[in-house]
């Protein structure tokens, strides 16, 4: 067996073994060889987002569609719980049956309502959910406040936050008090910085990477270009994987270092070249 194949087997083997053990343990306990029943909500949420684009997604006479038409209000997480609870309480479906039902509905939606599904996918790929990961500390603090206010049963957008939200919606500075403006300015600065880094990563890495692979053969620059291009592909695949179901920025935490590393490196190279050119002139 080639060395590369051996390394690939060694890399994948722990995942296969652990997955098999979990599935076997669940089969012994429940009679179902599964990892999780999270599909009962995980498969349903993208279906809800598709139905938000086209209500015909829940237009059939199936039991699931009938319950969904009754329970869906906001096409969000709360609706997934309502539908699951109704299927369990009224009709006696267990978690395994509901998860399988949602899985079938998910793939049925992709096949029969592709326009609605891919429209919902484009919404979830909104860069604003990713850009704050690239160095926006205030966005993280605001997220913590958001979750804390929800758990406390209080409205999030109150006081200065409500003024800033109105400014975002209207772009009218008259909606801001002096105190709110002071809180808005650093948020705009960090948002601009993060967005710049994100677009450097999104656009520059593949362009420079492909150019370096083609024109800088045998050089260190070519190896760096290939590495960054590979990291870019990994990041894109992780984003696409989560976007098929639910797109929360926190899910990208394991790969958030990739756009930061790549964008800052390329910006550093760019400014070094600019400075050397100025010194040479």
mmCIF file of C-alpha atoms in Angstrom:
data_model
loop_
_atom_site.group_PDB
_atom_site.id
_atom_site.type_symbol
_atom_site.label_atom_id
_atom_site.label_comp_id
_atom_site.label_asym_id
_atom_site.label_seq_id
_atom_site.Cartn_x
_atom_site.Cartn_y
_atom_site.Cartn_z
ATOM 1 C CA UNK A 1 0.000 0.000 0.000
ATOM 2 C CA UNK A 2 1.468 3.411 -0.965
ATOM 3 C CA UNK A 3 2.505 5.676 1.906
ATOM 4 C CA UNK A 4 -0.080 8.277 0.983
ATOM 5 C CA UNK A 5 -2.816 5.645 1.170
ATOM 6 C CA UNK A 6 -1.557 4.439 4.548
ATOM 7 C CA UNK A 7 -1.631 7.962 5.939
ATOM 8 C CA UNK A 8 -5.163 8.475 4.629
ATOM 9 C CA UNK A 9 -6.328 5.222 6.257
ATOM 10 C CA UNK A 10 -4.704 6.161 9.574
ATOM 11 C CA UNK A 11 -6.338 9.588 9.408
ATOM 12 C CA UNK A 12 -9.829 8.247 8.717
ATOM 13 C CA UNK A 13 -9.690 5.095 10.866
ATOM 14 C CA UNK A 14 -10.404 6.737 14.268
ATOM 15 C CA UNK A 15 -13.509 8.441 12.863
ATOM 16 C CA UNK A 16 -14.812 5.190 11.351
ATOM 17 C CA UNK A 17 -14.137 3.219 14.536
ATOM 18 C CA UNK A 18 -15.736 5.758 16.876
ATOM 19 C CA UNK A 19 -18.760 6.177 14.603
ATOM 20 C CA UNK A 20 -19.233 2.402 14.400
ATOM 21 C CA UNK A 21 -19.014 2.062 18.187
ATOM 22 C CA UNK A 22 -21.629 4.778 18.750
ATOM 23 C CA UNK A 23 -23.974 3.279 16.182
ATOM 24 C CA UNK A 24 -23.525 -0.187 17.683
ATOM 25 C CA UNK A 25 -24.193 1.098 21.200
ATOM 26 C CA UNK A 26 -27.354 2.866 20.085
ATOM 27 C CA UNK A 27 -28.489 -0.254 18.239
ATOM 28 C CA UNK A 28 -28.093 -2.322 21.404
ATOM 29 C CA UNK A 29 -30.094 0.236 23.416
ATOM 30 C CA UNK A 30 -32.817 1.201 20.959
ATOM 31 C CA UNK A 31 -32.733 -1.159 17.999
ATOM 32 C CA UNK A 32 -31.739 1.716 15.702
ATOM 33 C CA UNK A 33 -28.107 2.004 14.447
ATOM 34 C CA UNK A 34 -27.947 5.809 14.471
ATOM 35 C CA UNK A 35 -25.554 8.500 15.615
ATOM 36 C CA UNK A 36 -28.231 11.004 16.573
ATOM 37 C CA UNK A 37 -31.902 11.822 16.098
ATOM 38 C CA UNK A 38 -31.005 15.463 15.480
ATOM 39 C CA UNK A 39 -32.316 15.051 11.958
ATOM 40 C CA UNK A 40 -35.810 15.538 13.387
ATOM 41 C CA UNK A 41 -35.003 19.246 13.486
ATOM 42 C CA UNK A 42 -31.797 19.387 11.399
ATOM 43 C CA UNK A 43 -33.486 18.124 8.240
ATOM 44 C CA UNK A 44 -36.667 20.065 8.905
ATOM 45 C CA UNK A 45 -35.190 23.550 9.247
ATOM 46 C CA UNK A 46 -33.894 23.781 5.638
ATOM 47 C CA UNK A 47 -37.301 22.508 4.496
ATOM 48 C CA UNK A 48 -38.921 25.359 6.432
ATOM 49 C CA UNK A 49 -36.538 27.853 4.847
ATOM 50 C CA UNK A 50 -37.464 26.448 1.438
ATOM 51 C CA UNK A 51 -41.158 26.740 2.278
ATOM 52 C CA UNK A 52 -40.533 30.359 3.188
ATOM 53 C CA UNK A 53 -39.553 30.825 -0.458
ATOM 54 C CA UNK A 54 -42.410 28.676 -1.822
ATOM 55 C CA UNK A 55 -45.366 27.614 0.350
ATOM 56 C CA UNK A 56 -46.082 24.766 -2.071
ATOM 57 C CA UNK A 57 -43.312 22.836 -0.276
ATOM 58 C CA UNK A 58 -45.962 21.945 2.324
ATOM 59 C CA UNK A 59 -48.784 21.679 -0.186
ATOM 60 C CA UNK A 60 -49.409 17.924 -0.208
ATOM 61 C CA UNK A 61 -51.895 15.878 1.823
ATOM 62 C CA UNK A 62 -49.187 14.040 3.777
ATOM 63 C CA UNK A 63 -49.421 14.031 7.554
ATOM 64 C CA UNK A 64 -46.242 16.061 7.904
ATOM 65 C CA UNK A 65 -47.444 18.736 5.493
ATOM 66 C CA UNK A 66 -50.802 18.993 7.256
ATOM 67 C CA UNK A 67 -49.107 19.485 10.638
ATOM 68 C CA UNK A 68 -46.632 21.947 9.140
ATOM 69 C CA UNK A 69 -49.364 24.098 7.590
ATOM 70 C CA UNK A 70 -50.977 24.307 11.008
ATOM 71 C CA UNK A 71 -47.858 24.950 13.097
ATOM 72 C CA UNK A 72 -45.524 27.034 10.936
ATOM 73 C CA UNK A 73 -45.519 30.732 11.774
ATOM 74 C CA UNK A 74 -41.966 32.102 11.513
ATOM 75 C CA UNK A 75 -40.200 29.395 9.467
ATOM 76 C CA UNK A 76 -37.581 29.086 12.183
ATOM 77 C CA UNK A 77 -36.299 26.839 14.976
ATOM 78 C CA UNK A 78 -39.383 27.252 17.144
ATOM 79 C CA UNK A 79 -41.530 25.843 14.348
ATOM 80 C CA UNK A 80 -39.384 22.706 14.128
ATOM 81 C CA UNK A 81 -40.072 22.019 17.803
ATOM 82 C CA UNK A 82 -43.797 22.632 17.398
ATOM 83 C CA UNK A 83 -44.043 20.225 14.469
ATOM 84 C CA UNK A 84 -41.982 17.552 16.230
ATOM 85 C CA UNK A 85 -44.064 17.841 19.401
ATOM 86 C CA UNK A 86 -47.320 17.567 17.458
ATOM 87 C CA UNK A 87 -46.134 14.456 15.616
ATOM 88 C CA UNK A 88 -45.152 12.863 18.920
ATOM 89 C CA UNK A 89 -48.102 13.951 21.069
ATOM 90 C CA UNK A 90 -50.927 13.450 18.569
ATOM 91 C CA UNK A 91 -49.706 10.570 16.439
ATOM 92 C CA UNK A 92 -47.209 8.741 18.650
ATOM 93 C CA UNK A 93 -44.184 8.951 16.354
ATOM 94 C CA UNK A 94 -40.894 8.431 18.200
ATOM 95 C CA UNK A 95 -37.677 10.372 17.609
ATOM 96 C CA UNK A 96 -36.269 7.804 15.185
ATOM 97 C CA UNK A 97 -39.401 7.777 13.056
ATOM 98 C CA UNK A 98 -39.649 11.558 13.022
ATOM 99 C CA UNK A 99 -35.973 11.901 12.072
ATOM 100 C CA UNK A 100 -36.451 9.492 9.155
ATOM 101 C CA UNK A 101 -39.620 11.334 8.098
ATOM 102 C CA UNK A 102 -37.754 14.664 8.043
ATOM 103 C CA UNK A 103 -34.870 13.136 6.091
ATOM 104 C CA UNK A 104 -37.269 11.933 3.393
ATOM 105 C CA UNK A 105 -38.959 15.348 3.308
ATOM 106 C CA UNK A 106 -35.585 17.103 2.997
ATOM 107 C CA UNK A 107 -34.523 15.149 -0.087
ATOM 108 C CA UNK A 108 -38.042 15.330 -1.511
ATOM 109 C CA UNK A 109 -37.841 19.133 -1.264
ATOM 110 C CA UNK A 110 -34.480 19.284 -3.050
ATOM 111 C CA UNK A 111 -35.746 17.107 -5.909
ATOM 112 C CA UNK A 112 -39.218 18.619 -6.309
ATOM 113 C CA UNK A 113 -38.633 22.245 -5.270
ATOM 114 C CA UNK A 114 -35.023 22.992 -6.301
ATOM 115 C CA UNK A 115 -35.694 26.682 -6.950
ATOM 116 C CA UNK A 116 -37.024 27.229 -3.434
ATOM 117 C CA UNK A 117 -34.257 25.140 -1.871
ATOM 118 C CA UNK A 118 -31.385 26.930 -3.638
ATOM 119 C CA UNK A 119 -33.004 30.313 -3.012
ATOM 120 C CA UNK A 120 -32.971 29.546 0.716
ATOM 121 C CA UNK A 121 -29.367 28.363 0.384
ATOM 122 C CA UNK A 122 -28.323 31.702 -1.100
ATOM 123 C CA UNK A 123 -29.904 33.520 1.845
ATOM 124 C CA UNK A 124 -27.931 31.405 4.315
ATOM 125 C CA UNK A 125 -24.675 32.131 2.489
ATOM 126 C CA UNK A 126 -24.963 35.828 3.347
ATOM 127 C CA UNK A 127 -21.409 37.049 3.997
ATOM 128 C CA UNK A 128 -22.565 39.152 6.960
ATOM 129 C CA UNK A 129 -22.768 35.946 8.983
ATOM 130 C CA UNK A 130 -19.124 35.196 8.269
ATOM 131 C CA UNK A 131 -17.370 38.554 8.089
ATOM 132 C CA UNK A 132 -17.617 39.277 11.872
ATOM 133 C CA UNK A 133 -15.469 36.191 12.492
ATOM 134 C CA UNK A 134 -12.537 38.007 10.925
ATOM 135 C CA UNK A 135 -11.672 40.257 13.827
ATOM 136 C CA UNK A 136 -14.863 41.938 15.056
ATOM 137 C CA UNK A 137 -14.793 41.637 18.859
ATOM 138 C CA UNK A 138 -17.835 43.866 19.340
ATOM 139 C CA UNK A 139 -19.923 41.559 17.162
ATOM 140 C CA UNK A 140 -19.088 38.710 19.537
ATOM 141 C CA UNK A 141 -20.059 40.827 22.542
ATOM 142 C CA UNK A 142 -23.323 41.779 20.857
ATOM 143 C CA UNK A 143 -24.012 38.098 20.185
ATOM 144 C CA UNK A 144 -23.532 37.321 23.877
ATOM 145 C CA UNK A 145 -25.917 40.136 24.802
ATOM 146 C CA UNK A 146 -28.422 38.803 22.291
ATOM 147 C CA UNK A 147 -28.430 35.296 23.743
ATOM 148 C CA UNK A 148 -28.470 36.615 27.311
ATOM 149 C CA UNK A 149 -31.466 38.853 26.610
ATOM 150 C CA UNK A 150 -33.377 36.011 24.973
ATOM 151 C CA UNK A 151 -32.764 33.691 27.918
ATOM 152 C CA UNK A 152 -33.893 36.466 30.275
ATOM 153 C CA UNK A 153 -37.090 37.022 28.332
ATOM 154 C CA UNK A 154 -36.180 40.609 27.520
ATOM 155 C CA UNK A 155 -36.134 42.335 24.152
ATOM 156 C CA UNK A 156 -32.668 42.655 22.644
ATOM 157 C CA UNK A 157 -33.103 45.834 20.647
ATOM 158 C CA UNK A 158 -33.783 48.322 23.405
ATOM 159 C CA UNK A 159 -32.269 51.676 24.296
ATOM 160 C CA UNK A 160 -29.178 52.416 22.184
ATOM 161 C CA UNK A 161 -29.445 49.139 20.291
ATOM 162 C CA UNK A 162 -32.888 50.067 19.004
ATOM 163 C CA UNK A 163 -31.544 53.403 17.780
ATOM 164 C CA UNK A 164 -28.659 51.706 15.965
ATOM 165 C CA UNK A 165 -31.039 49.178 14.418
ATOM 166 C CA UNK A 166 -33.263 51.992 13.131
ATOM 167 C CA UNK A 167 -30.160 53.669 11.679
ATOM 168 C CA UNK A 168 -29.218 50.444 9.859
ATOM 169 C CA UNK A 169 -32.724 50.247 8.419
ATOM 170 C CA UNK A 170 -33.203 53.912 7.496
ATOM 171 C CA UNK A 171 -29.626 55.269 7.207
ATOM 172 C CA UNK A 172 -31.013 58.371 8.902
ATOM 173 C CA UNK A 173 -28.504 59.813 11.445
ATOM 174 C CA UNK A 174 -31.343 61.670 13.158
ATOM 175 C CA UNK A 175 -32.383 58.361 14.734
ATOM 176 C CA UNK A 176 -29.172 58.380 16.805
ATOM 177 C CA UNK A 177 -28.500 60.086 20.100
ATOM 178 C CA UNK A 178 -24.959 61.156 20.945
ATOM 179 C CA UNK A 179 -24.391 58.114 23.185
ATOM 180 C CA UNK A 180 -25.693 55.745 20.523
ATOM 181 C CA UNK A 181 -23.474 57.350 17.877
ATOM 182 C CA UNK A 182 -20.419 56.752 20.088
ATOM 183 C CA UNK A 183 -21.336 53.068 20.283
ATOM 184 C CA UNK A 184 -22.043 52.881 16.559
ATOM 185 C CA UNK A 185 -18.727 54.318 15.294
ATOM 186 C CA UNK A 186 -16.420 51.508 16.553
ATOM 187 C CA UNK A 187 -18.954 48.927 15.361
ATOM 188 C CA UNK A 188 -18.874 50.389 11.870
ATOM 189 C CA UNK A 189 -15.062 50.437 11.966
ATOM 190 C CA UNK A 190 -14.778 46.777 12.978
ATOM 191 C CA UNK A 191 -17.471 45.783 10.513
ATOM 192 C CA UNK A 192 -15.573 47.515 7.683
ATOM 193 C CA UNK A 193 -12.301 45.892 8.762
ATOM 194 C CA UNK A 194 -13.844 42.434 8.943
ATOM 195 C CA UNK A 195 -15.606 42.842 5.613
ATOM 196 C CA UNK A 196 -12.355 43.953 3.963
ATOM 197 C CA UNK A 197 -10.499 40.937 5.314
ATOM 198 C CA UNK A 198 -13.289 38.660 4.192
ATOM 199 C CA UNK A 199 -13.269 39.919 0.609
ATOM 200 C CA UNK A 200 -9.464 39.748 0.461
ATOM 201 C CA UNK A 201 -9.767 36.107 1.449
ATOM 202 C CA UNK A 202 -12.764 35.337 -0.733
ATOM 203 C CA UNK A 203 -11.466 36.927 -3.939
ATOM 204 C CA UNK A 204 -7.699 37.277 -3.693
ATOM 205 C CA UNK A 205 -6.718 33.865 -2.331
ATOM 206 C CA UNK A 206 -8.026 31.814 -5.294
ATOM 207 C CA UNK A 207 -6.768 34.318 -7.878
ATOM 208 C CA UNK A 208 -3.266 34.631 -6.410
ATOM 209 C CA UNK A 209 -3.194 30.928 -5.573
ATOM 210 C CA UNK A 210 -3.922 29.815 -9.130
ATOM 211 C CA UNK A 211 -1.500 32.378 -10.545
ATOM 212 C CA UNK A 212 1.260 31.255 -8.200
ATOM 213 C CA UNK A 213 0.748 27.595 -9.059
ATOM 214 C CA UNK A 214 1.046 28.387 -12.751
ATOM 215 C CA UNK A 215 3.838 30.955 -12.884
ATOM 216 C CA UNK A 216 6.000 30.378 -9.798
ATOM 217 C CA UNK A 217 6.970 26.725 -10.210
ATOM 218 C CA UNK A 218 9.476 25.439 -7.676
ATOM 219 C CA UNK A 219 9.369 28.583 -5.530
ATOM 220 C CA UNK A 220 8.334 29.135 -1.921
ATOM 221 C CA UNK A 221 5.605 31.457 -3.177
ATOM 222 C CA UNK A 222 4.095 28.588 -5.167
ATOM 223 C CA UNK A 223 3.991 26.352 -2.098
ATOM 224 C CA UNK A 224 2.369 29.098 -0.030
ATOM 225 C CA UNK A 225 -0.153 29.715 -2.803
ATOM 226 C CA UNK A 226 -1.031 26.031 -2.957
ATOM 227 C CA UNK A 227 -1.407 25.831 0.829
ATOM 228 C CA UNK A 228 -3.674 28.879 1.002
ATOM 229 C CA UNK A 229 -5.723 27.677 -1.944
ATOM 230 C CA UNK A 230 -6.221 24.319 -0.210
ATOM 231 C CA UNK A 231 -7.265 26.102 2.994
ATOM 232 C CA UNK A 232 -9.686 28.242 0.979
ATOM 233 C CA UNK A 233 -11.289 25.081 -0.427
ATOM 234 C CA UNK A 234 -11.580 23.574 3.065
ATOM 235 C CA UNK A 235 -13.270 26.739 4.363
ATOM 236 C CA UNK A 236 -15.654 26.853 1.400
ATOM 237 C CA UNK A 237 -16.599 23.194 1.836
ATOM 238 C CA UNK A 238 -17.337 23.677 5.546
ATOM 239 C CA UNK A 239 -19.517 26.701 4.763
ATOM 240 C CA UNK A 240 -21.418 24.819 2.067
ATOM 241 C CA UNK A 241 -21.848 21.811 4.330
ATOM 242 C CA UNK A 242 -23.520 23.821 7.088
ATOM 243 C CA UNK A 243 -25.461 26.036 4.689
ATOM 244 C CA UNK A 244 -27.346 22.973 3.466
ATOM 245 C CA UNK A 245 -28.941 22.726 6.891
ATOM 246 C CA UNK A 246 -28.468 25.684 9.227
ATOM 247 C CA UNK A 247 -25.874 28.432 9.004
ATOM 248 C CA UNK A 248 -24.753 29.753 12.389
ATOM 249 C CA UNK A 249 -21.511 31.700 12.467
ATOM 250 C CA UNK A 250 -20.345 29.798 15.553
ATOM 251 C CA UNK A 251 -20.242 26.593 13.508
ATOM 252 C CA UNK A 252 -17.359 28.084 11.528
ATOM 253 C CA UNK A 253 -15.188 28.510 14.629
ATOM 254 C CA UNK A 254 -12.944 25.496 13.782
ATOM 255 C CA UNK A 255 -12.018 27.045 10.421
ATOM 256 C CA UNK A 256 -12.221 30.741 11.314
ATOM 257 C CA UNK A 257 -8.414 30.955 11.468
ATOM 258 C CA UNK A 258 -8.217 30.257 7.720
ATOM 259 C CA UNK A 259 -9.586 33.559 6.334
ATOM 260 C CA UNK A 260 -7.772 35.525 9.055
ATOM 261 C CA UNK A 261 -4.416 33.870 8.312
ATOM 262 C CA UNK A 262 -4.745 34.092 4.528
ATOM 263 C CA UNK A 263 -6.072 37.645 4.318
ATOM 264 C CA UNK A 264 -3.561 39.105 6.788
ATOM 265 C CA UNK A 265 -0.674 37.306 5.093
ATOM 266 C CA UNK A 266 -1.603 38.600 1.652
ATOM 267 C CA UNK A 267 -2.177 42.126 2.965
ATOM 268 C CA UNK A 268 1.209 42.001 4.703
ATOM 269 C CA UNK A 269 2.899 40.895 1.466
ATOM 270 C CA UNK A 270 1.116 43.623 -0.457
ATOM 271 C CA UNK A 271 2.166 46.417 1.940
ATOM 272 C CA UNK A 272 5.732 45.090 2.081
ATOM 273 C CA UNK A 273 5.977 45.218 -1.695
ATOM 274 C CA UNK A 274 4.462 48.704 -1.710
ATOM 275 C CA UNK A 275 6.909 49.930 0.925
ATOM 276 C CA UNK A 276 9.911 48.409 -0.887
ATOM 277 C CA UNK A 277 8.811 50.041 -4.130
ATOM 278 C CA UNK A 278 8.571 53.435 -2.411
ATOM 279 C CA UNK A 279 11.996 52.993 -0.850
ATOM 280 C CA UNK A 280 13.446 52.000 -4.206
ATOM 281 C CA UNK A 281 12.032 55.053 -5.901
#
